[in-house]
CSV table of C-alpha atoms in Angstrom, one decimal:
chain,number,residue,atom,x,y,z
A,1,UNK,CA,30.8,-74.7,-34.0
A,2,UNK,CA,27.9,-73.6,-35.9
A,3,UNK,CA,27.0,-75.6,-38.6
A,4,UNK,CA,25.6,-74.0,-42.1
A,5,UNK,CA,23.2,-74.7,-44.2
A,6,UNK,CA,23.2,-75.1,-47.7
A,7,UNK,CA,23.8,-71.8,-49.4
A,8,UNK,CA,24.4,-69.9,-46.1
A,9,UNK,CA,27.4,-68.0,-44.8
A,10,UNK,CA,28.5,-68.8,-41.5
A,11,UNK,CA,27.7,-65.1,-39.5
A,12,UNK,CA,31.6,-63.1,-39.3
A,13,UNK,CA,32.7,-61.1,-36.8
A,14,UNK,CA,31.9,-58.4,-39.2
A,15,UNK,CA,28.0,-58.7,-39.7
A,16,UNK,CA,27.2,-59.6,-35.6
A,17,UNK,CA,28.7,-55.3,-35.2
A,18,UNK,CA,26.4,-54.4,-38.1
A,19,UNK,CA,23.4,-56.4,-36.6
A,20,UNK,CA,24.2,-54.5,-33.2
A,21,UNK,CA,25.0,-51.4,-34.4
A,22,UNK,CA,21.2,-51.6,-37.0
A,23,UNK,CA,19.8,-52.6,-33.5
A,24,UNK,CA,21.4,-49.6,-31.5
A,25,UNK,CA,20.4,-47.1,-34.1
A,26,UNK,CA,16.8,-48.3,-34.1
A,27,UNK,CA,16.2,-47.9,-30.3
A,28,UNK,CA,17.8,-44.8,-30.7
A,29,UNK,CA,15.7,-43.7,-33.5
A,30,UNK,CA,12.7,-44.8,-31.8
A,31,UNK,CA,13.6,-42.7,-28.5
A,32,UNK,CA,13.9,-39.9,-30.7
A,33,UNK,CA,10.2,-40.2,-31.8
A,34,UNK,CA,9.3,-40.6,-28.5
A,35,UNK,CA,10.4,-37.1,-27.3
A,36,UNK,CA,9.5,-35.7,-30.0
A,37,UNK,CA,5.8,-36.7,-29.4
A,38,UNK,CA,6.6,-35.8,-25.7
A,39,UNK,CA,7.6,-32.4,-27.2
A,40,UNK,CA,4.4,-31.9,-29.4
A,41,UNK,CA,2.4,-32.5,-26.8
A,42,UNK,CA,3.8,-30.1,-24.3
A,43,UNK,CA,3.6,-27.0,-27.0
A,44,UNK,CA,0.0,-28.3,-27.9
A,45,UNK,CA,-0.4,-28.4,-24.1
A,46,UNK,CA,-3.5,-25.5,-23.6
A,47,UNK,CA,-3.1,-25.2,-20.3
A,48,UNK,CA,0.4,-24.6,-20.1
A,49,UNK,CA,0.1,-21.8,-22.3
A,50,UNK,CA,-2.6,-19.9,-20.2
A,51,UNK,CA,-1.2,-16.9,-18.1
A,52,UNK,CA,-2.0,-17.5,-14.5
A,53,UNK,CA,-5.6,-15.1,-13.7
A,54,UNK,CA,-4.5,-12.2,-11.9
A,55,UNK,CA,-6.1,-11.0,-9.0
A,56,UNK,CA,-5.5,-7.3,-8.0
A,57,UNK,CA,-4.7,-7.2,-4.5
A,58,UNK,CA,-7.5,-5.9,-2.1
A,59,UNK,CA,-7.1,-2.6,-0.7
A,60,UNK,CA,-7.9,-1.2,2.6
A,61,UNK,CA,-10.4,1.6,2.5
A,62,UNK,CA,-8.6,4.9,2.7
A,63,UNK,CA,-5.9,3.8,1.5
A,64,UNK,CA,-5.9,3.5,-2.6
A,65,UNK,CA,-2.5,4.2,-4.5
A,66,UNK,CA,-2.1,4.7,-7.8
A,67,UNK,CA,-1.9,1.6,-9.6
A,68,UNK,CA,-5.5,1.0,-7.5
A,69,UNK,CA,-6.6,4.1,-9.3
A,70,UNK,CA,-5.5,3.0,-12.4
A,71,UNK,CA,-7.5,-0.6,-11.7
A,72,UNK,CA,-10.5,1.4,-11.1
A,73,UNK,CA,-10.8,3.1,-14.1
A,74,UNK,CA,-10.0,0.2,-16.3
A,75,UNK,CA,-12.7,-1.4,-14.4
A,76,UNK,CA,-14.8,1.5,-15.8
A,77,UNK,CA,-13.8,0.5,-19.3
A,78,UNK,CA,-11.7,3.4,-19.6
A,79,UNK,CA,-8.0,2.5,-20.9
A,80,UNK,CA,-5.9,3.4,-18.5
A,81,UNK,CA,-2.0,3.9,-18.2
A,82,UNK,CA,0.7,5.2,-15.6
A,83,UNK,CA,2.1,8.5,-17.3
A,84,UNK,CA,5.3,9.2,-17.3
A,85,UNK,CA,5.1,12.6,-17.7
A,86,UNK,CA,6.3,14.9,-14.4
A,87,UNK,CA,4.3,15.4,-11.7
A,88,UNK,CA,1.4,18.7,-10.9
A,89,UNK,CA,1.3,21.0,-8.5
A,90,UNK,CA,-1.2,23.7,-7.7
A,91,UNK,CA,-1.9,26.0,-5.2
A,92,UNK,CA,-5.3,24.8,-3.8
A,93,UNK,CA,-3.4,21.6,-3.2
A,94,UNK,CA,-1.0,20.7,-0.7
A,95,UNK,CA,-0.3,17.1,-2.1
A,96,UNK,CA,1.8,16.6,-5.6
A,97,UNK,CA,-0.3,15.0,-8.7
A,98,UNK,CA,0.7,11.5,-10.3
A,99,UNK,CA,0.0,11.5,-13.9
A,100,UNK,CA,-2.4,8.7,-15.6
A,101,UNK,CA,-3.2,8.3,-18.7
A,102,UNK,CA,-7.0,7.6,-19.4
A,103,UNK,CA,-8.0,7.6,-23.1
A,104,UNK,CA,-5.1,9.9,-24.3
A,105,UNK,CA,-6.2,12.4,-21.8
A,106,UNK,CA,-3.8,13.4,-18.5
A,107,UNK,CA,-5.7,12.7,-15.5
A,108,UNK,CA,-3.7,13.8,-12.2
A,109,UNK,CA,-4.7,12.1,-9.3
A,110,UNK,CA,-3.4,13.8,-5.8
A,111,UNK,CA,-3.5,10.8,-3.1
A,112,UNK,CA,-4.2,11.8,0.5
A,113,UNK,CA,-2.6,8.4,2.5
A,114,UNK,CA,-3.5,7.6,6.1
A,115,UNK,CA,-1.9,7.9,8.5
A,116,UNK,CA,-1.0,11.5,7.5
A,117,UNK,CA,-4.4,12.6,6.5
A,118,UNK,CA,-7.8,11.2,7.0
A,119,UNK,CA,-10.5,10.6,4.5
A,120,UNK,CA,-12.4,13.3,6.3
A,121,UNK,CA,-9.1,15.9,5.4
A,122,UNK,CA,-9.4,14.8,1.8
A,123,UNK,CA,-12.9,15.9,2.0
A,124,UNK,CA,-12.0,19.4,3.4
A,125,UNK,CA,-9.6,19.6,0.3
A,126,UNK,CA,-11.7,18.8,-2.1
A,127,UNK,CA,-14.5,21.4,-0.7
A,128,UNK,CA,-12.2,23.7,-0.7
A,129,UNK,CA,-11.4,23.4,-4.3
A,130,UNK,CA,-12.7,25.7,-7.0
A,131,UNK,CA,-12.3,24.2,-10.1
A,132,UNK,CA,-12.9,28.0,-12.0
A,133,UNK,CA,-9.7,29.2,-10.6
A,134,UNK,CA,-7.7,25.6,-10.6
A,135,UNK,CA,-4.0,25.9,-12.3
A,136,UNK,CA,-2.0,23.3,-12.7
A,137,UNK,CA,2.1,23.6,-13.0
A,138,UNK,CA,5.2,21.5,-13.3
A,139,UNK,CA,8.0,21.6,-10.3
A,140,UNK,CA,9.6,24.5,-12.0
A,141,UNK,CA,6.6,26.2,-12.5
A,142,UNK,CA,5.7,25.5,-16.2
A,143,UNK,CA,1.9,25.5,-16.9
A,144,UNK,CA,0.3,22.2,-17.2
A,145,UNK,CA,-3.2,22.2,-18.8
A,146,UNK,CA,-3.7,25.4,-19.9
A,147,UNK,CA,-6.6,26.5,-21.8
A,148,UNK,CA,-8.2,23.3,-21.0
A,149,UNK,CA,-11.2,22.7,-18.8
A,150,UNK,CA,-10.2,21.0,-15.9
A,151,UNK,CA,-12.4,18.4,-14.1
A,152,UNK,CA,-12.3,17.5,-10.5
A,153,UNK,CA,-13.4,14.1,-9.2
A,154,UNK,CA,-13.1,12.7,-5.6
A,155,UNK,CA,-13.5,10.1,-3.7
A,156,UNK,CA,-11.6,7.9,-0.7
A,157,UNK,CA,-8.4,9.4,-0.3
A,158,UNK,CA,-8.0,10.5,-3.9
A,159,UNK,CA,-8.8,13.7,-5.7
A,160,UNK,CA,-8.4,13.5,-9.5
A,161,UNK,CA,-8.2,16.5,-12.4
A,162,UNK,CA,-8.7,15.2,-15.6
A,163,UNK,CA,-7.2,17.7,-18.1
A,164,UNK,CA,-9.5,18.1,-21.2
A,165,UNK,CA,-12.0,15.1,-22.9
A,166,UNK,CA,-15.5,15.3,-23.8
A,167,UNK,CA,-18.1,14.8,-20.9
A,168,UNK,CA,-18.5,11.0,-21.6
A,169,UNK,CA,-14.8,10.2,-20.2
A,170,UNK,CA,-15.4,12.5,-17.4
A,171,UNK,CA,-18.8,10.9,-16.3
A,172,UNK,CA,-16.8,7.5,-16.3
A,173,UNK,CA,-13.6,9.3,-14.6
A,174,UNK,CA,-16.1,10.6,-11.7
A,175,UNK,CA,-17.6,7.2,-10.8
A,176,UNK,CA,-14.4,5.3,-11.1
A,177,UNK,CA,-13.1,7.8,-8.7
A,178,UNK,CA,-16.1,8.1,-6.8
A,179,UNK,CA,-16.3,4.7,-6.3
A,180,UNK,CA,-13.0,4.0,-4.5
A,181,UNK,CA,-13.2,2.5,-1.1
């Protein structure tokens, strides 16, 4: 038996499941400020929060697509966006036109892919071209683009019409354009 002291209780039954359960809240208390530090730190974290660097994928020469086009002329410091709009046809053309949108203004670009053309058969097109008399239309025939000046860029396998804009887009339009491999 355990002997007392003067002015002592003997310990009951009583306080030894309050002493454990004090000591059972206080681990768990401090466990819970122990993730909660492992929390902070992770939202604090800087790298974490840092989007991976993206790297556009290389492409072969001859064989730019659209979103390649579209890197280009960002890389010109235009701003650049797939359109959704419908696609443009025209008579000098054989190949349909993907819209982009470059600084509000509809830039089609007709893409010439090898193995069904050559960069050399691209070239023949856009000789052949005469901007004076290019028209633009819709599947179902619709005019795209009228009454403004159309501009014809080209280089690679892409030839580009850029609908409209002052001659400051169109100077960057042409050497993004102009410089596709």
């Amino acid at each position: 038996m355990q002997q007392v002291q003067h002015g002592q209780q003997a310990p009951t039954p009583k306080r030894r499941r309050r002493r454990g359960a004090h000591i059972l809240s206080t681990l768990l208390f401090l466990t819970a400020i122990a993730f909660a530090g492992i929390a902070v730190w992770i939202y604090l974290d800087e790298e974490r929060d840092q989007p991976p660097e993206r790297v556009p994928p290389e492409v072969t020469p001859g064989q730019n697509d659209l979103l390649s086009v579209r890197n280009a002329l960002e890389g010109a410091g235009l701003e650049a966006a797939i359109g959704r709009g419908t696609s443009a046809l025209t008579d000098q053309l054989e190949r349909p036109g993907q819209l982009i949108e470059v600084e509000g203004l509809d830039l089609y670009v007709f893409i010439y892919n090898a193995p069904e053309t050559s960069v050399e058969e691209r070239q023949a097109a856009s000789d052949a071209l005469d901007p004076a008399a290019l028209t633009l239309e819709t599947r179902s025939g619709q005019p795209i683009a009228e009454g403004l000046p159309l501009r014809v860029s080209s280089g690679s396998n892409v030839i580009a019409v850029l609908a409209g804009g002052d001659d400051e887009v169109a100077a960057k339009v042409q050497q993004a354009i102009e410089g596709l491999t």
